[in-house]
Amino acid sequence: MNEITDHTDLSTKQIMHNNLHRGDSNLHFKTVIKTLRKSVLLLAGISTIGIATACGSKSKKEKQVANKPQPVLDSTYYINYMNKDPMLKEHTDWAKKFYREREFQLGWFKNNEIVPQAQEMLTMISKAGEEGLDPKKYQFKDFTAMFANLEAAKSDSAKFTELQKEIDVALSSTYFVWASDYYRGVVIPRENEEIEWDVKRNKIKLHKALMTVLGERESKYSYANFSPLHPDYARLKTALANYRKIQAAGGWPQVAANPKLKEGQSSPGVVALKKRLGVSSTDSTFNAETVAALKTFQSAQGLKPDATLGAETAKILNVSVEQRIKQIILNMERWRWIPKSFEEDYLIVNIPEYRMRVFEKGKEALAMNVIVGKTLNSTPIFSDKMENVVLAPYWNVPASIVKDELGPKIAADPGTLDRLNMELVDYKGNQVSPAGIDWNSVTRDNWKYILRRKPGPKNDLGDVKFIFPNTDDIYLHDTPHDELFSQTKRNFSHGCVRLEKPLQLAEYLLKPLGWDMNKIQSTIAGGKEKHVKLQKVLPVYLVYFTAWADESGNVHFRDDIYGHDKTLSQQYFNEVSAAVVKPKSSAAQGKL
């Protein structure tokens, strides 16, 4: 604009000078006016062009860029690009599937312009801390600089094409690194022997998920808007945000135990208790509101809701907010290991909660308390399919119990078998004399018989067991020791899961086959073992969650009874806090 204006000014001056030099005054006046009019019209036209361009019309250069064919990647380009970085190299297979399926066309460009999903992804990554992840891990490319360089290269077709390729592969690589952590987990159980988790894995296909993000395919899962796959994860994410607010405000005060404190009494320690529980009043009276709040807290922690401020309640009240934040993050990680969705009908046992639930068409149909394995005989974490219900079952004693517990007793007193209503048989069911066994030499490897307790009221499996074949020989069953269900901490078994209301579960499962409670009970009373095959197998999940949030937003915590949180914590937080290379620009998330 300035160059054209300067040129116009010079031309006007030159014409005026020439006319004056000729001394023709009339011609001079007319020529000056005519020249000035032309200058004004020229300036006005240039201004109009400038305004039109500023209002969104593409320049000639931009039109040329938009109309030129988009480049196609060489089949080795992205492989070489990703193999240079160890962090990217492990995701090369996803890139291969992604680009091969699209015949090596760019994914993040349309009409040679970067698609909006790129900025959406980069924004999501900048908020990765809300997921318990470290954004810096995924900000290994300076997209702000790359986008600026691309814009500046529009006049250089060859350079523009090379930058397009680099940006496209960089965006895909970034997605695969982030999505692997977000959807599959930072710590992959099947790749880590120290993590005990044999639930069927999340089989998410990240290249398909990326195609959904880019609008190239539809999915029933929420990949397109980067949302969590499970509502339980989403509720924990909300809880994480709330607990971080508490942390930012200074956490909560320590509360002293006071088991003799009764409703209506005053005590200096009540002030701290009220603040810890979020009670509105701030005086020292243990009023009805505080009593109710304490009971709610105890229930959420798996304690007896008796409003007694005993040592156990005080201990849990005083767990730091920082520790609770870590516990929430670890359990968010476990939700990444769960399959993308549960089946329509399934049974799930949460081991630290001592609770079993059956879901039918996605809604809870049955729930009850359970007893799980002791620390030394921990209930394994796995999934399988229930196939049979056994009424009036025998209890086949595991070889480990024969070796460690019953074998020495039988060796010392042969009458033990009769008193315990047991018998010894071979694998064909033939009776074997216990007198011919060297009970003190029994090992798991050399044990070739079946020591079993006959059906009846003393049977360790009670009246019914539920079989889902597995290598650990774990199943759900009844128990003659119903009194144990009154305990809040119920890790008493040798590994199997004991049910509080087993006959209710049997009735629920056998109803499609025409069984009712009367038929079930009469069969059990007959004292003869009866196997009933289910009409349809039922998926079973034995899982380990020590933190969760219910639909009302209440956050529940449980003890890490097997130490799995401790093991996962060491691996997870070491991985998340691992050193990463930061981009040079502080605006590494990129701006389009």
Coordinates of C-alpha atoms in Angstrom, one line a residue:
M1 CA 0.0 0.0 0.0
N2 CA 2.8 2.4 0.9
E3 CA 4.7 1.6 -2.2
I4 CA 1.7 2.3 -4.4
T5 CA 0.8 5.5 -2.6
D6 CA 4.4 6.8 -2.8
H7 CA 4.4 6.0 -6.6
T8 CA 1.1 7.9 -7.1
D9 CA 2.4 10.9 -5.2
L10 CA 5.4 11.0 -7.4
S11 CA 3.4 10.7 -10.6
T12 CA 1.1 13.6 -9.5
K13 CA 4.0 15.8 -8.7
Q14 CA 5.7 15.1 -12.0
I15 CA 2.6 15.9 -14.1
M16 CA 2.1 19.2 -12.2
H17 CA 5.7 20.1 -12.7
N18 CA 5.6 19.4 -16.4
N19 CA 2.4 21.5 -16.9
L20 CA 3.8 24.4 -14.9
H21 CA 6.9 24.3 -17.0
R22 CA 4.9 24.6 -20.2
G23 CA 3.1 27.7 -18.8
D24 CA -0.3 26.6 -20.0
S25 CA -2.5 27.8 -17.0
N26 CA -5.9 26.4 -18.1
L27 CA -4.4 23.1 -19.2
H28 CA -2.4 23.1 -16.0
F29 CA -5.5 23.5 -13.8
K30 CA -7.6 20.9 -15.6
T31 CA -4.8 18.4 -15.7
V32 CA -4.1 18.8 -11.9
I33 CA -7.8 18.2 -11.1
K34 CA -8.0 15.2 -13.4
T35 CA -4.8 13.7 -11.9
L36 CA -6.0 14.2 -8.4
R37 CA -9.3 12.4 -9.2
K38 CA -7.4 9.4 -10.6
S39 CA -5.2 9.3 -7.5
V40 CA -8.2 9.3 -5.1
L41 CA -10.0 6.6 -7.1
L42 CA -6.8 4.4 -7.2
L43 CA -6.4 4.8 -3.4
A44 CA -10.0 4.0 -2.8
G45 CA -9.8 0.8 -4.9
I46 CA -6.8 -0.4 -3.0
S47 CA -8.5 0.2 0.3
T48 CA -11.5 -1.8 -0.9
I49 CA -9.3 -4.7 -1.8
G50 CA -7.6 -4.6 1.6
I51 CA -10.9 -4.7 3.4
A52 CA -12.3 -7.5 1.3
T53 CA -9.2 -9.6 2.0
A54 CA -9.4 -8.9 5.7
C55 CA -13.0 -10.0 5.8
G56 CA -12.2 -13.6 5.0
S57 CA -11.7 -13.9 1.2
K58 CA -8.7 -16.1 0.5
S59 CA -5.7 -14.5 -1.2
K60 CA -4.4 -15.9 -4.4
K61 CA -1.6 -17.7 -2.5
E62 CA -4.1 -19.3 -0.1
K63 CA -6.3 -20.4 -3.0
Q64 CA -3.3 -22.0 -4.7
V65 CA -2.4 -23.9 -1.5
A66 CA -6.0 -25.0 -0.9
N67 CA -6.4 -26.2 -4.5
K68 CA -3.1 -28.1 -4.8
P69 CA -3.3 -31.9 -4.2
Q70 CA -2.5 -33.0 -0.6
P71 CA 0.7 -35.0 -0.4
V72 CA 0.8 -38.7 0.2
L73 CA 3.2 -40.2 2.7
D74 CA 5.9 -42.6 1.6
S75 CA 5.3 -45.9 3.4
T76 CA 8.6 -45.7 5.3
Y77 CA 8.3 -42.0 6.2
Y78 CA 6.3 -42.4 9.4
I79 CA 8.3 -45.5 10.4
N80 CA 11.6 -43.7 10.1
Y81 CA 10.2 -40.7 11.9
M82 CA 8.9 -42.7 14.9
N83 CA 11.8 -45.1 15.2
K84 CA 14.1 -42.1 16.0
D85 CA 12.4 -41.7 19.4
P86 CA 12.1 -44.6 21.8
M87 CA 8.8 -43.3 23.2
L88 CA 7.3 -43.1 19.7
K89 CA 8.8 -46.4 18.5
E90 CA 6.6 -48.5 20.7
H91 CA 3.6 -47.0 19.0
T92 CA 4.8 -47.6 15.4
D93 CA 2.4 -50.4 14.8
W94 CA -0.6 -48.2 15.5
A95 CA 0.8 -45.7 12.9
K96 CA 1.3 -48.5 10.4
K97 CA -2.4 -49.6 10.7
F98 CA -3.6 -46.0 10.6
Y99 CA -1.8 -44.9 7.5
R100 CA -2.1 -48.2 5.6
E101 CA -5.8 -48.2 6.1
R102 CA -6.0 -44.7 4.6
E103 CA -3.6 -45.6 1.8
F104 CA -1.0 -43.3 3.2
Q105 CA -3.1 -40.1 2.9
L106 CA -2.6 -37.4 5.5
G107 CA -5.0 -37.6 8.4
W108 CA -4.9 -34.2 10.0
F109 CA -5.3 -32.0 6.8
K110 CA -8.3 -31.3 4.7
N111 CA -7.8 -29.1 1.6
N112 CA -4.3 -28.6 2.9
E113 CA -5.6 -27.0 6.1
I114 CA -5.1 -28.5 9.6
V115 CA -8.5 -29.9 10.8
P116 CA -10.0 -28.6 14.0
Q117 CA -9.6 -31.9 15.8
A118 CA -5.9 -31.2 16.0
Q119 CA -6.4 -28.2 18.4
E120 CA -9.1 -30.2 20.3
M121 CA -6.6 -32.9 20.9
L122 CA -3.8 -30.5 22.0
T123 CA -6.2 -28.8 24.3
M124 CA -7.2 -32.1 25.8
I125 CA -3.6 -33.0 26.3
S126 CA -2.9 -29.7 28.0
K127 CA -5.5 -30.8 30.6
A128 CA -4.1 -34.3 31.1
G129 CA -3.3 -33.4 34.7
E130 CA -7.1 -33.7 35.4
E131 CA -6.8 -37.4 34.5
G132 CA -3.9 -38.0 36.8
L133 CA -1.5 -37.9 33.9
D134 CA 1.5 -35.5 33.1
P135 CA 0.8 -33.2 30.1
K136 CA 4.5 -32.7 29.6
K137 CA 4.9 -36.4 28.5
Y138 CA 2.7 -35.7 25.5
Q139 CA 4.0 -32.2 24.6
F140 CA 7.2 -33.5 23.0
K141 CA 6.7 -31.5 19.8
D142 CA 6.5 -27.7 19.6
F143 CA 3.3 -27.4 17.5
T144 CA 3.1 -23.7 17.9
A145 CA 6.4 -23.3 16.0
M146 CA 5.4 -26.0 13.5
F147 CA 2.1 -24.4 12.7
A148 CA 3.8 -21.0 12.3
N149 CA 6.4 -22.5 10.0
L150 CA 3.7 -24.1 7.9
E151 CA 1.8 -20.8 7.5
A152 CA 5.0 -19.0 6.5
A153 CA 5.8 -21.7 3.9
K154 CA 2.7 -21.3 1.8
S155 CA 4.6 -19.6 -0.9
D156 CA 7.1 -22.5 -1.0
S157 CA 5.3 -25.5 -2.3
A158 CA 8.1 -28.0 -1.6
K159 CA 8.7 -26.8 1.9
F160 CA 5.0 -26.6 2.7
T161 CA 4.6 -30.2 1.6
E162 CA 7.4 -31.5 3.8
L163 CA 6.0 -29.6 6.8
Q164 CA 2.6 -31.1 6.2
K165 CA 4.0 -34.6 6.3
E166 CA 6.0 -33.9 9.5
I167 CA 3.1 -32.3 11.3
D168 CA 0.7 -35.0 10.3
V169 CA 3.0 -37.8 11.7
A170 CA 3.8 -35.7 14.7
L171 CA 0.1 -35.3 15.5
S172 CA -0.6 -39.0 15.0
S173 CA 2.3 -39.9 17.2
T174 CA 1.2 -37.5 19.9
Y175 CA -2.3 -39.0 19.8
F176 CA -1.0 -42.6 20.1
V177 CA 1.2 -41.8 23.0
W178 CA -1.5 -40.0 24.8
A179 CA -4.4 -42.3 23.9
S180 CA -2.4 -45.4 25.0
D181 CA -2.0 -44.0 28.5
Y182 CA -5.6 -42.5 28.6
Y183 CA -7.5 -45.5 27.3
R184 CA -5.2 -48.5 28.0
G185 CA -3.3 -47.4 31.0
V186 CA 0.2 -46.1 32.0
V187 CA 1.1 -49.4 33.5
I188 CA -0.1 -52.4 31.4
P189 CA -0.7 -55.4 33.7
R190 CA 0.0 -58.1 31.1
E191 CA 3.4 -56.4 30.4
N192 CA 4.3 -56.2 34.1
E193 CA 4.6 -59.3 36.3
E194 CA 4.4 -57.4 39.5
I195 CA 0.9 -56.2 38.8
E196 CA -1.7 -58.8 39.8
W197 CA -4.6 -58.3 37.4
D198 CA -5.8 -61.0 35.0
V199 CA -9.1 -59.5 34.1
K200 CA -9.7 -59.7 30.3
R201 CA -7.9 -56.8 28.8
N202 CA -9.1 -53.6 27.2
K203 CA -8.8 -54.4 23.5
I204 CA -9.1 -50.9 22.2
K205 CA -7.7 -50.3 18.7
L206 CA -6.1 -46.9 18.8
H207 CA -5.9 -46.5 15.1
K208 CA -9.6 -47.0 14.8
A209 CA -10.1 -44.6 17.7
L210 CA -8.1 -42.0 15.9
M211 CA -10.2 -42.5 12.7
T212 CA -13.3 -41.8 14.9
V213 CA -11.7 -38.6 16.2
L214 CA -11.1 -37.5 12.7
G215 CA -14.7 -38.2 11.7
E216 CA -13.9 -41.0 9.3
R217 CA -15.8 -43.7 11.1
E218 CA -18.6 -44.0 13.7
S219 CA -18.3 -45.7 17.1
K220 CA -20.5 -46.4 20.0
Y221 CA -17.6 -45.3 22.2
S222 CA -16.8 -41.6 23.0
Y223 CA -13.5 -41.4 21.2
A224 CA -14.6 -38.4 19.1
N225 CA -14.9 -36.1 22.1
F226 CA -12.0 -37.7 24.1
S227 CA -14.4 -38.7 26.9
P228 CA -13.9 -41.5 29.4
L229 CA -15.3 -44.9 28.4
H230 CA -16.7 -45.7 31.9
P231 CA -19.0 -43.5 34.1
D232 CA -17.1 -44.8 37.1
Y233 CA -13.9 -43.3 35.7
A234 CA -15.7 -40.0 35.1
R235 CA -17.0 -39.9 38.7
L236 CA -13.5 -40.5 40.0
K237 CA -12.2 -37.7 37.8
T238 CA -14.7 -35.3 39.4
A239 CA -13.7 -36.6 42.8
L240 CA -10.0 -35.9 41.9
A241 CA -10.8 -32.3 41.0
N242 CA -12.7 -31.8 44.3
Y243 CA -9.9 -33.3 46.4
R244 CA -7.3 -31.2 44.7
K245 CA -9.4 -28.1 45.6
I246 CA -9.3 -29.3 49.2
Q247 CA -5.5 -29.8 48.9
A248 CA -5.1 -26.2 47.5
A249 CA -7.1 -24.9 50.4
G250 CA -4.7 -26.4 52.9
G251 CA -6.1 -29.9 53.3
W252 CA -8.1 -30.9 56.4
P253 CA -7.2 -30.9 60.2
Q254 CA -6.2 -33.8 62.3
V255 CA -8.9 -35.3 64.4
A256 CA -8.3 -36.9 67.8
A257 CA -10.1 -40.1 68.8
N258 CA -12.7 -39.7 71.5
P259 CA -14.7 -43.0 71.8
K260 CA -16.7 -41.7 74.8
L261 CA -18.1 -38.7 73.0
K262 CA -21.9 -38.7 72.8
E263 CA -24.4 -36.6 70.9
G264 CA -25.0 -33.3 72.6
Q265 CA -21.7 -33.3 74.5
S266 CA -19.0 -30.6 73.9
S267 CA -15.3 -31.2 73.3
P268 CA -12.5 -29.0 71.9
G269 CA -11.8 -31.8 69.3
V270 CA -15.3 -31.5 67.8
V271 CA -14.3 -28.2 66.1
A272 CA -11.7 -30.0 64.0
L273 CA -14.1 -32.9 63.4
K274 CA -16.7 -30.5 62.0
K275 CA -14.2 -28.9 59.7
R276 CA -13.0 -32.3 58.5
L277 CA -16.6 -33.5 57.8
G278 CA -17.7 -30.2 56.2
V279 CA -20.3 -29.5 58.9
S280 CA -21.7 -25.9 58.7
S281 CA -21.5 -25.1 62.5
T282 CA -18.1 -24.4 64.0
D283 CA -18.7 -24.7 67.7
S284 CA -17.5 -27.6 70.0
T285 CA -20.9 -29.3 70.4
F286 CA -21.3 -32.9 69.0
N287 CA -24.7 -32.1 67.6
A288 CA -27.1 -34.1 65.4
E289 CA -25.7 -32.7 62.2
T290 CA -22.2 -33.8 63.1
V291 CA -23.4 -37.2 64.2
A292 CA -25.2 -37.7 60.9
A293 CA -22.1 -36.6 59.0
L294 CA -19.9 -38.9 60.9
K295 CA -22.2 -41.9 60.2
T296 CA -22.2 -41.0 56.5
F297 CA -18.4 -40.9 56.5
Q298 CA -18.1 -44.2 58.3
S299 CA -20.4 -45.9 55.8
A300 CA -18.4 -44.5 52.9
Q301 CA -15.3 -46.0 54.4
G302 CA -16.7 -49.4 55.1
L303 CA -16.9 -48.9 58.8
K304 CA -19.7 -49.6 61.2
P305 CA -21.9 -46.4 61.1
D306 CA -22.2 -46.0 64.9
A307 CA -21.0 -42.3 65.2
T308 CA -18.3 -43.5 67.6
L309 CA -15.2 -41.5 67.2
G310 CA -12.9 -44.5 67.9
A311 CA -9.3 -45.1 67.0
E312 CA -10.1 -46.8 63.6
T313 CA -12.5 -43.9 62.6
A314 CA -9.9 -41.3 63.7
K315 CA -7.2 -43.1 61.8
I316 CA -9.2 -43.0 58.5
L317 CA -10.3 -39.4 59.1
N318 CA -6.6 -38.5 59.4
V319 CA -5.5 -40.0 56.1
S320 CA -4.0 -37.0 54.3
V321 CA -5.7 -35.5 51.3
E322 CA -2.5 -36.1 49.3
Q323 CA -2.8 -39.8 50.0
R324 CA -6.4 -39.9 49.0
I325 CA -5.6 -38.0 45.7
K326 CA -3.0 -40.7 44.9
Q327 CA -5.6 -43.4 45.7
I328 CA -8.1 -41.9 43.4
I329 CA -5.6 -41.7 40.6
L330 CA -4.5 -45.3 41.0
N331 CA -8.1 -46.5 40.7
M332 CA -8.7 -44.3 37.7
E333 CA -5.8 -46.2 36.2
R334 CA -7.4 -49.5 37.0
W335 CA -10.6 -48.4 35.1
R336 CA -8.3 -48.1 32.0
W337 CA -7.6 -51.8 32.3
I338 CA -11.3 -52.8 32.3
P339 CA -12.7 -53.8 28.9
K340 CA -14.3 -50.9 26.9
S341 CA -17.7 -52.0 28.2
F342 CA -19.2 -54.7 30.3
E343 CA -21.6 -57.3 28.9
E344 CA -25.3 -56.6 29.3
D345 CA -25.5 -59.2 32.2
Y346 CA -22.5 -59.8 34.5
L347 CA -21.5 -60.5 38.0
I348 CA -18.8 -58.5 39.7
V349 CA -17.0 -58.8 43.1
N350 CA -15.0 -55.9 44.4
I351 CA -12.5 -57.6 46.7
P352 CA -11.5 -54.6 49.0
E353 CA -15.2 -53.7 49.4
Y354 CA -16.2 -57.2 50.3
R355 CA -19.2 -56.8 48.0
M356 CA -20.8 -58.7 45.1
R357 CA -23.2 -57.3 42.6
V358 CA -25.2 -58.8 39.7
F359 CA -26.1 -56.6 36.8
E360 CA -28.9 -57.4 34.4
K361 CA -29.3 -55.3 31.2
G362 CA -26.8 -52.8 32.8
K363 CA -28.8 -52.3 36.0
E364 CA -28.0 -53.8 39.4
A365 CA -30.3 -56.7 40.0
L366 CA -28.8 -58.3 43.1
A367 CA -26.2 -57.4 45.7
M368 CA -24.7 -58.9 48.9
N369 CA -21.7 -58.9 51.2
V370 CA -18.9 -61.4 50.7
I371 CA -15.9 -62.8 52.5
V372 CA -12.6 -62.9 50.5
G373 CA -9.2 -64.4 51.0
K374 CA -6.8 -63.7 53.8
T375 CA -3.7 -61.7 52.9
L376 CA -1.6 -64.9 52.7
N377 CA -4.3 -66.5 50.6
S378 CA -5.4 -63.6 48.6
T379 CA -8.4 -63.9 46.2
P380 CA -6.9 -63.5 42.7
I381 CA -8.0 -60.8 40.3
F382 CA -9.4 -62.2 37.1
S383 CA -12.5 -62.7 34.9
D384 CA -14.2 -65.8 33.6
K385 CA -17.6 -67.1 32.8
M386 CA -19.9 -68.9 35.3
E387 CA -21.2 -72.2 33.8
N388 CA -22.7 -74.3 36.6
V389 CA -24.4 -74.2 40.0
V390 CA -23.7 -77.1 42.3
L391 CA -26.3 -77.9 45.0
A392 CA -25.3 -79.9 48.1
P393 CA -21.7 -79.8 47.0
Y394 CA -18.7 -81.9 48.2
W395 CA -15.8 -79.8 49.3
N396 CA -12.6 -81.0 47.7
V397 CA -9.8 -79.9 50.0
P398 CA -7.0 -78.1 48.2
A399 CA -3.6 -79.9 48.3
S400 CA -2.1 -76.9 50.1
I401 CA -4.6 -77.3 53.0
V402 CA -4.1 -81.0 53.1
K403 CA -0.3 -80.4 53.4
D404 CA -0.4 -77.5 55.9
E405 CA -3.5 -78.1 58.0
L406 CA -5.4 -81.4 57.7
G407 CA -2.6 -83.8 56.9
P408 CA -0.8 -83.4 60.2
K409 CA -4.1 -83.7 62.1
I410 CA -5.0 -86.9 60.4
A411 CA -1.6 -88.3 60.9
A412 CA -1.9 -87.6 64.7
D413 CA -5.5 -88.8 64.9
P414 CA -7.0 -91.1 62.2
G415 CA -10.5 -90.4 63.6
T416 CA -10.3 -86.9 62.3
L417 CA -11.9 -87.8 59.0
D418 CA -15.0 -89.3 60.6
R419 CA -15.5 -86.3 62.9
L420 CA -15.2 -83.9 60.0
N421 CA -17.5 -85.9 57.8
M422 CA -14.7 -86.4 55.3
E423 CA -13.7 -89.2 52.9
L424 CA -10.7 -90.0 50.8
V425 CA -11.2 -91.1 47.2
D426 CA -9.1 -91.4 44.0
Y427 CA -9.8 -89.5 40.9
K428 CA -12.3 -92.1 39.8
G429 CA -14.3 -91.7 43.0
N430 CA -13.2 -95.0 44.5
Q431 CA -12.8 -95.1 48.3
V432 CA -9.2 -95.1 49.6
S433 CA -8.1 -96.1 53.1
P434 CA -6.5 -93.1 54.9
A435 CA -4.3 -95.6 56.8
G436 CA -2.2 -96.2 53.7
I437 CA -1.2 -92.5 53.3
D438 CA 2.0 -91.0 54.7
W439 CA 0.3 -87.7 55.7
N440 CA 3.4 -86.1 56.9
S441 CA 5.0 -86.4 53.4
V442 CA 2.2 -84.9 51.4
T443 CA 3.2 -82.1 49.0
R444 CA 1.2 -80.3 46.3
D445 CA 3.2 -82.2 43.7
N446 CA 2.8 -85.7 45.0
W447 CA -0.8 -85.5 46.2
K448 CA -2.8 -88.0 44.0
Y449 CA -6.1 -88.3 45.8
I450 CA -9.2 -86.2 46.7
L451 CA -9.9 -85.5 50.3
R452 CA -13.4 -84.2 50.4
R453 CA -16.1 -83.3 52.9
K454 CA -19.5 -84.8 52.3
P455 CA -22.6 -82.6 51.7
G456 CA -24.2 -81.4 54.9
P457 CA -24.5 -78.6 57.4
K458 CA -20.8 -78.8 58.3
N459 CA -19.5 -78.6 54.7
D460 CA -17.2 -75.6 54.2
L461 CA -19.0 -74.8 51.0
G462 CA -22.4 -74.7 52.7
D463 CA -25.4 -75.6 50.5
V464 CA -24.3 -74.3 47.1
K465 CA -21.3 -73.3 45.0
F466 CA -21.0 -71.5 41.7
I467 CA -18.4 -72.6 39.2
F468 CA -16.6 -70.6 36.6
P469 CA -13.6 -72.9 35.6
N470 CA -10.2 -71.3 36.2
T471 CA -6.7 -72.4 36.9
D472 CA -6.8 -71.0 40.5
D473 CA -9.8 -73.2 41.4
I474 CA -11.6 -70.2 42.7
Y475 CA -15.4 -70.1 43.0
L476 CA -18.3 -68.5 44.8
H477 CA -19.9 -70.5 47.6
D478 CA -22.1 -70.6 50.7
T479 CA -20.6 -71.0 54.2
P480 CA -21.7 -72.4 57.5
H481 CA -20.2 -69.5 59.3
D482 CA -22.8 -66.8 58.7
E483 CA -21.6 -64.9 61.8
L484 CA -18.6 -63.7 60.0
F485 CA -20.7 -61.4 57.8
S486 CA -21.3 -59.1 60.8
Q487 CA -17.6 -58.0 60.6
T488 CA -16.7 -54.9 58.6
K489 CA -13.4 -56.4 57.4
R490 CA -14.1 -59.8 55.9
N491 CA -10.9 -61.3 54.5
F492 CA -11.0 -64.7 56.2
S493 CA -11.1 -67.3 53.4
H494 CA -8.4 -69.4 51.7
G495 CA -9.1 -67.5 48.4
C496 CA -12.6 -68.4 47.3
V497 CA -15.4 -65.9 47.7
R498 CA -18.1 -66.8 50.3
L499 CA -21.6 -65.3 49.8
E500 CA -23.9 -63.8 52.4
K501 CA -27.1 -64.9 50.5
P502 CA -26.1 -67.7 48.3
L503 CA -29.5 -69.2 47.9
Q504 CA -30.8 -65.9 46.5
L505 CA -28.1 -66.0 43.9
A506 CA -29.0 -69.6 43.1
E507 CA -32.6 -68.7 42.7
Y508 CA -31.8 -65.8 40.4
L509 CA -29.5 -67.9 38.2
L510 CA -31.8 -71.0 38.0
K511 CA -35.1 -69.2 37.5
P512 CA -34.8 -69.3 33.7
L513 CA -34.6 -73.1 34.0
G514 CA -37.8 -73.3 36.0
W515 CA -36.2 -73.6 39.4
D516 CA -37.8 -71.9 42.5
M517 CA -36.6 -71.7 46.1
N518 CA -38.7 -74.7 47.1
K519 CA -37.0 -76.9 44.5
I520 CA -33.6 -75.6 45.4
Q521 CA -34.0 -76.3 49.1
S522 CA -35.6 -79.7 48.6
T523 CA -32.6 -80.7 46.4
I524 CA -30.1 -79.6 49.0
A525 CA -32.0 -81.4 51.7
G526 CA -31.6 -84.6 49.7
G527 CA -27.9 -84.5 50.5
K528 CA -26.8 -85.6 47.0
E529 CA -24.6 -83.4 45.0
K530 CA -26.5 -81.9 42.0
H531 CA -24.8 -80.0 39.1
V532 CA -27.1 -77.6 37.2
K533 CA -25.8 -76.1 33.9
L534 CA -26.9 -72.5 33.5
Q535 CA -29.1 -71.6 30.5
K536 CA -26.6 -68.9 29.6
V537 CA -23.1 -68.4 30.9
L538 CA -22.6 -65.4 33.1
P539 CA -19.5 -63.2 32.8
V540 CA -17.7 -62.9 36.2
Y541 CA -15.3 -60.2 37.3
L542 CA -13.2 -60.4 40.5
V543 CA -11.7 -56.9 40.6
Y544 CA -9.8 -54.7 43.1
F545 CA -10.9 -51.1 43.5
T546 CA -10.0 -49.2 46.7
A547 CA -11.6 -46.0 45.7
W548 CA -14.8 -45.2 43.8
A549 CA -17.5 -42.5 43.7
D550 CA -21.2 -43.4 43.6
E551 CA -23.9 -41.8 41.5
S552 CA -24.5 -39.2 44.2
G553 CA -20.9 -38.1 44.1
N554 CA -20.0 -39.6 47.5
V555 CA -16.4 -40.9 47.4
H556 CA -15.7 -44.3 49.0
F557 CA -12.3 -45.6 50.1
R558 CA -11.2 -49.0 51.3
D559 CA -8.0 -50.5 52.8
D560 CA -5.4 -51.9 50.5
I561 CA -5.8 -55.3 52.0
Y562 CA -3.4 -57.1 49.6
G563 CA -0.9 -54.3 49.0
H564 CA -1.8 -53.9 45.4
D565 CA -2.1 -50.1 45.7
K566 CA 1.4 -49.9 47.1
T567 CA 2.8 -52.0 44.2
L568 CA 0.9 -50.0 41.5
S569 CA 1.8 -46.7 43.1
Q570 CA 5.5 -47.3 42.8
Q571 CA 5.2 -48.2 39.1
Y572 CA 2.6 -45.6 38.1
F573 CA 4.0 -42.5 39.7
N574 CA 7.5 -43.4 38.7
E575 CA 6.3 -43.6 35.1
V576 CA 4.2 -40.5 35.2
S577 CA 6.9 -38.4 36.8
A578 CA 9.6 -39.7 34.5
A579 CA 11.7 -37.0 32.9
V580 CA 10.4 -35.7 29.6
V581 CA 11.9 -33.5 27.0
K582 CA 10.1 -30.2 27.1
P583 CA 9.6 -28.2 23.8
K584 CA 11.5 -24.9 23.6
S585 CA 8.4 -22.8 23.3
S586 CA 6.2 -22.3 26.4
A587 CA 3.2 -22.5 24.2
A588 CA 3.9 -26.1 23.3
Q589 CA 0.3 -27.2 23.1
G590 CA 0.0 -25.4 19.8
K591 CA -2.3 -22.8 18.3
L592 CA -4.0 -23.2 15.0

